Amino acid sequence: MLFCFLATVISIAIAFGLSFLLRRKEERGEFIQATYRSSAAILGLAFIQNIYGSSGMGPLMIIGSVPLYNICAVVVLSVFSPDQSRQGLKGDKVKKTLLGIVKNPIIIGIAVGLAWSALGLPLPKILHSVIGKVGGTATPLGLIAMGACFDLSKARASGGGAVLASIVKLVGFGVLFVPLAIALGFRNQELVAVLVMLCSATTVSCYVMARNMGHEGSLTSAAVMLTTLFAAFTLTGWLYLMRTLGVI
């Protein structure tokens, strides 16, 4: 869990540094989020369960990365919003940004969820079932919304950033962190959980959040589509390589 947390922090820092390569300042927030944020919660559990028959280390990986994913996404998209990129962060804008972060529904949801879990409060079975079914519709609905709003001309303008984000997401983080995880002794479910956290496709909720927070969304949608398309090949390649090395 600690490794997943620290790897996520470093990944965000790397994405932040690379964002300064973009010519359009208003796209930096989208680039950072699309580069580091994976479909870890959904894809991670499915991968581990299909390979090993149980979710195993998946929940620990989710605890170590997903809350940080969401909190940093809110911070990044607020600080690098199109308005802030043009006007800078001064005075009341800093206050407005901090207030927006505190009042963001995702941040509130994470805080309430952690408190609920820490207090050991029961969750009625019917509520658990309803939440699970509603949550299951999030990804397909997000993809439909993204497709309906997709603008090819704007996506072409953001193509360079989207390609860079996709390469770093699917290959770069894996090259950096997977050998380190192996050196630290992670094997089997632990290593697959780390791999999926680092190298799975950019989650479609990135697009939804970017749009809701005033961003154009073109770079995000292009990155989601590119990573979703190529992740099937890159993840399979990573798994084949690790199986060949005998670490999973």
Coordinates of C-alpha atoms in Angstrom, one line a residue, residues 18-248:
L18 CA 6.2 17.0 -18.4
S19 CA 3.2 19.3 -18.5
F20 CA 5.5 22.3 -19.0
L21 CA 6.4 20.9 -22.5
L22 CA 2.9 21.7 -23.7
R23 CA 2.5 25.0 -25.6
R24 CA -1.1 25.5 -24.4
K25 CA -1.1 26.3 -20.7
E26 CA -4.8 25.6 -20.3
E27 CA -4.2 21.9 -21.2
R28 CA -1.7 21.3 -18.4
G29 CA -4.2 20.2 -15.9
E30 CA -5.8 17.8 -18.3
F31 CA -2.4 16.4 -19.3
I32 CA -1.4 15.8 -15.7
Q33 CA -4.6 14.0 -14.8
A34 CA -4.7 11.9 -18.0
T35 CA -1.1 10.9 -17.5
Y36 CA -1.2 9.6 -13.9
R37 CA -4.8 8.5 -13.4
S38 CA -5.6 4.8 -14.2
S39 CA -8.6 2.6 -14.3
A40 CA -7.1 0.9 -11.2
A41 CA -10.3 0.3 -9.2
I42 CA -12.3 -1.3 -12.0
L43 CA -9.6 -2.9 -14.2
G44 CA -7.3 -3.8 -11.4
L45 CA -9.6 -6.0 -9.5
A46 CA -10.8 -7.7 -12.7
F47 CA -7.3 -8.5 -13.9
I48 CA -6.2 -9.9 -10.6
Q49 CA -9.4 -12.0 -10.2
N50 CA -9.2 -13.4 -13.7
I51 CA -5.5 -14.4 -13.3
Y52 CA -5.6 -15.7 -9.7
G53 CA -9.3 -16.4 -8.9
S54 CA -9.5 -13.8 -6.2
S55 CA -9.0 -10.0 -5.9
G56 CA -6.1 -10.5 -3.4
M57 CA -3.9 -7.4 -3.2
G58 CA -6.3 -5.3 -5.3
P59 CA -8.0 -3.6 -2.3
L60 CA -4.7 -2.5 -0.8
M61 CA -3.6 -1.1 -4.2
I62 CA -6.9 0.8 -4.4
I63 CA -6.5 2.3 -0.8
G64 CA -2.9 3.3 -1.6
S65 CA -3.7 5.0 -4.9
V66 CA -7.3 5.8 -5.7
P67 CA -8.1 8.4 -3.0
L68 CA -4.9 10.2 -3.9
Y69 CA -5.9 10.0 -7.6
N70 CA -9.1 11.8 -6.9
I71 CA -7.8 14.4 -4.5
C72 CA -4.9 15.4 -6.7
A73 CA -7.2 15.5 -9.8
V74 CA -9.4 18.1 -8.1
V75 CA -6.3 20.1 -7.0
V76 CA -4.7 19.9 -10.4
L77 CA -7.8 20.8 -12.4
S78 CA -8.6 23.6 -10.1
V79 CA -5.1 25.1 -10.1
F80 CA -4.6 24.7 -13.9
S81 CA -8.1 25.6 -14.9
P82 CA -8.4 27.7 -18.1
D83 CA -9.3 30.8 -16.1
Q84 CA -6.3 30.4 -13.8
S85 CA -3.9 29.7 -16.7
R86 CA -4.9 33.0 -18.2
Q87 CA -5.2 35.2 -15.1
G88 CA -2.8 33.4 -12.6
L89 CA -3.5 32.6 -9.0
K90 CA -3.8 35.8 -7.1
G91 CA -5.7 36.9 -4.0
D92 CA -9.4 35.9 -4.2
K93 CA -8.6 33.3 -6.9
V94 CA -6.5 31.3 -4.5
K95 CA -9.3 31.4 -1.9
K96 CA -11.8 30.4 -4.6
T97 CA -9.6 27.5 -5.7
L98 CA -9.1 26.2 -2.2
L99 CA -12.8 26.6 -1.4
G100 CA -13.6 24.7 -4.6
I101 CA -11.3 21.9 -3.6
V102 CA -12.9 21.6 -0.1
K103 CA -16.5 21.7 -1.5
N104 CA -15.8 19.2 -4.4
P105 CA -18.3 16.3 -4.1
I106 CA -15.5 13.7 -4.8
I107 CA -13.4 15.0 -1.9
I108 CA -16.4 15.0 0.4
G109 CA -17.3 11.5 -0.8
I110 CA -13.8 10.2 -0.1
A111 CA -13.8 11.8 3.4
V112 CA -17.3 10.4 4.2
G113 CA -16.3 6.9 2.9
L114 CA -13.1 6.7 4.9
A115 CA -14.9 7.9 8.0
W116 CA -17.7 5.4 7.5
S117 CA -15.2 2.6 7.0
A118 CA -13.1 3.6 10.0
L119 CA -16.1 3.7 12.3
G120 CA -17.2 0.3 11.1
L121 CA -20.7 1.4 10.3
P122 CA -22.9 -1.3 8.6
L123 CA -24.0 -0.8 5.0
P124 CA -27.5 -2.3 4.3
K125 CA -27.4 -5.0 1.7
I126 CA -30.0 -3.4 -0.5
L127 CA -28.0 -0.1 -0.5
H128 CA -24.8 -1.9 -1.3
S129 CA -26.5 -3.6 -4.3
V130 CA -28.0 -0.4 -5.6
I131 CA -24.7 1.5 -5.3
G132 CA -22.9 -1.3 -7.1
K133 CA -25.3 -1.4 -10.0
V134 CA -25.3 2.4 -10.4
G135 CA -21.5 2.4 -10.2
G136 CA -21.4 -0.3 -12.9
T137 CA -23.0 2.1 -15.3
A138 CA -20.4 4.9 -14.7
T139 CA -17.8 3.8 -17.2
P140 CA -20.1 3.0 -20.2
L141 CA -22.1 6.2 -19.6
G142 CA -18.9 8.2 -19.4
L143 CA -17.6 6.7 -22.7
I144 CA -21.0 7.5 -24.4
A145 CA -20.8 11.1 -23.1
M146 CA -17.2 11.5 -24.2
G147 CA -18.0 10.1 -27.7
A148 CA -21.0 12.4 -28.1
C149 CA -18.9 15.5 -27.2
F150 CA -15.8 14.4 -29.1
D151 CA -14.5 17.1 -31.5
L152 CA -12.0 15.7 -34.0
S153 CA -10.4 19.0 -34.9
K154 CA -9.8 19.9 -31.3
A155 CA -8.5 16.4 -30.6
R156 CA -6.0 16.9 -33.4
A157 CA -4.8 20.2 -31.9
S158 CA -4.2 18.3 -28.6
G159 CA -2.8 15.2 -30.3
G160 CA 0.8 15.8 -29.2
G161 CA 0.0 16.1 -25.5
A162 CA -2.4 13.1 -25.7
V163 CA 0.2 10.9 -27.4
L164 CA 2.9 11.9 -24.8
A165 CA 0.4 11.2 -22.0
S166 CA -0.4 7.8 -23.5
I167 CA 3.2 6.7 -23.9
V168 CA 4.1 7.7 -20.4
K169 CA 1.0 6.1 -19.0
L170 CA 1.2 2.7 -20.8
V171 CA 5.0 2.3 -21.0
G172 CA 7.0 5.0 -19.1
F173 CA 5.7 4.4 -15.6
G174 CA 6.0 0.6 -16.0
V175 CA 9.7 0.9 -17.1
L176 CA 10.4 3.1 -14.1
F177 CA 8.5 1.4 -11.3
V178 CA 8.0 -2.3 -12.2
P179 CA 11.8 -3.2 -11.9
L180 CA 11.8 -1.4 -8.6
A181 CA 8.8 -3.4 -7.4
I182 CA 10.5 -6.6 -8.5
A183 CA 13.7 -5.6 -6.7
L184 CA 11.7 -5.0 -3.5
G185 CA 10.4 -8.5 -3.7
F186 CA 6.8 -8.0 -5.0
R187 CA 5.5 -11.1 -6.8
N188 CA 2.3 -12.5 -8.3
Q189 CA -0.8 -10.6 -7.1
E190 CA 1.2 -7.8 -5.6
L191 CA 3.1 -7.2 -8.8
V192 CA 0.0 -7.4 -11.1
A193 CA -1.7 -4.9 -8.8
V194 CA 1.2 -2.5 -9.1
L195 CA 1.3 -3.0 -12.9
V196 CA -2.4 -2.3 -13.4
M197 CA -2.2 0.8 -11.2
L198 CA 0.7 2.1 -13.3
C199 CA 0.0 1.0 -16.8
S200 CA -3.7 0.6 -17.4
A201 CA -5.8 2.9 -19.5
T202 CA -6.7 6.4 -18.4
T203 CA -10.0 6.2 -16.7
V204 CA -13.0 7.8 -18.4
S205 CA -13.9 9.6 -15.3
C206 CA -11.0 11.9 -16.1
Y207 CA -13.0 13.3 -19.0
V208 CA -16.1 13.8 -16.9
M209 CA -14.2 15.5 -14.1
A210 CA -12.3 17.8 -16.6
R211 CA -15.5 18.9 -18.2
N212 CA -17.3 19.5 -14.9
M213 CA -14.4 21.7 -13.8
G214 CA -14.5 24.0 -16.8
H215 CA -11.8 22.3 -19.0
E216 CA -12.3 21.7 -22.7
G217 CA -11.7 18.0 -22.4
S218 CA -10.2 17.4 -25.9
L219 CA -6.8 16.3 -24.6
T220 CA -8.4 14.1 -22.0
S221 CA -10.8 12.4 -24.4
A222 CA -8.0 11.7 -26.9
A223 CA -5.8 10.2 -24.2
V224 CA -8.6 8.0 -22.9
M225 CA -9.3 6.7 -26.4
L226 CA -5.6 6.1 -27.2
T227 CA -4.8 4.4 -23.9
T228 CA -8.0 2.3 -24.0
L229 CA -7.1 1.2 -27.5
F230 CA -3.5 0.3 -26.9
A231 CA -3.7 -0.9 -23.3
A232 CA -4.9 -4.3 -24.5
F233 CA -1.6 -4.8 -26.3
T234 CA 0.7 -3.1 -23.8
L235 CA -0.7 -4.8 -20.7
T236 CA -0.6 -8.1 -22.4
G237 CA 3.0 -7.5 -23.3
W238 CA 3.8 -6.5 -19.7
L239 CA 2.1 -9.7 -18.3
Y240 CA 3.9 -11.9 -20.9
L241 CA 7.3 -10.3 -20.0
M242 CA 6.7 -10.8 -16.3
R243 CA 5.5 -14.4 -16.8
T244 CA 8.6 -15.1 -18.9
L245 CA 10.8 -13.7 -16.1
G246 CA 8.9 -15.9 -13.6
V247 CA 7.8 -13.2 -11.3
I248 CA 4.0 -13.7 -11.7

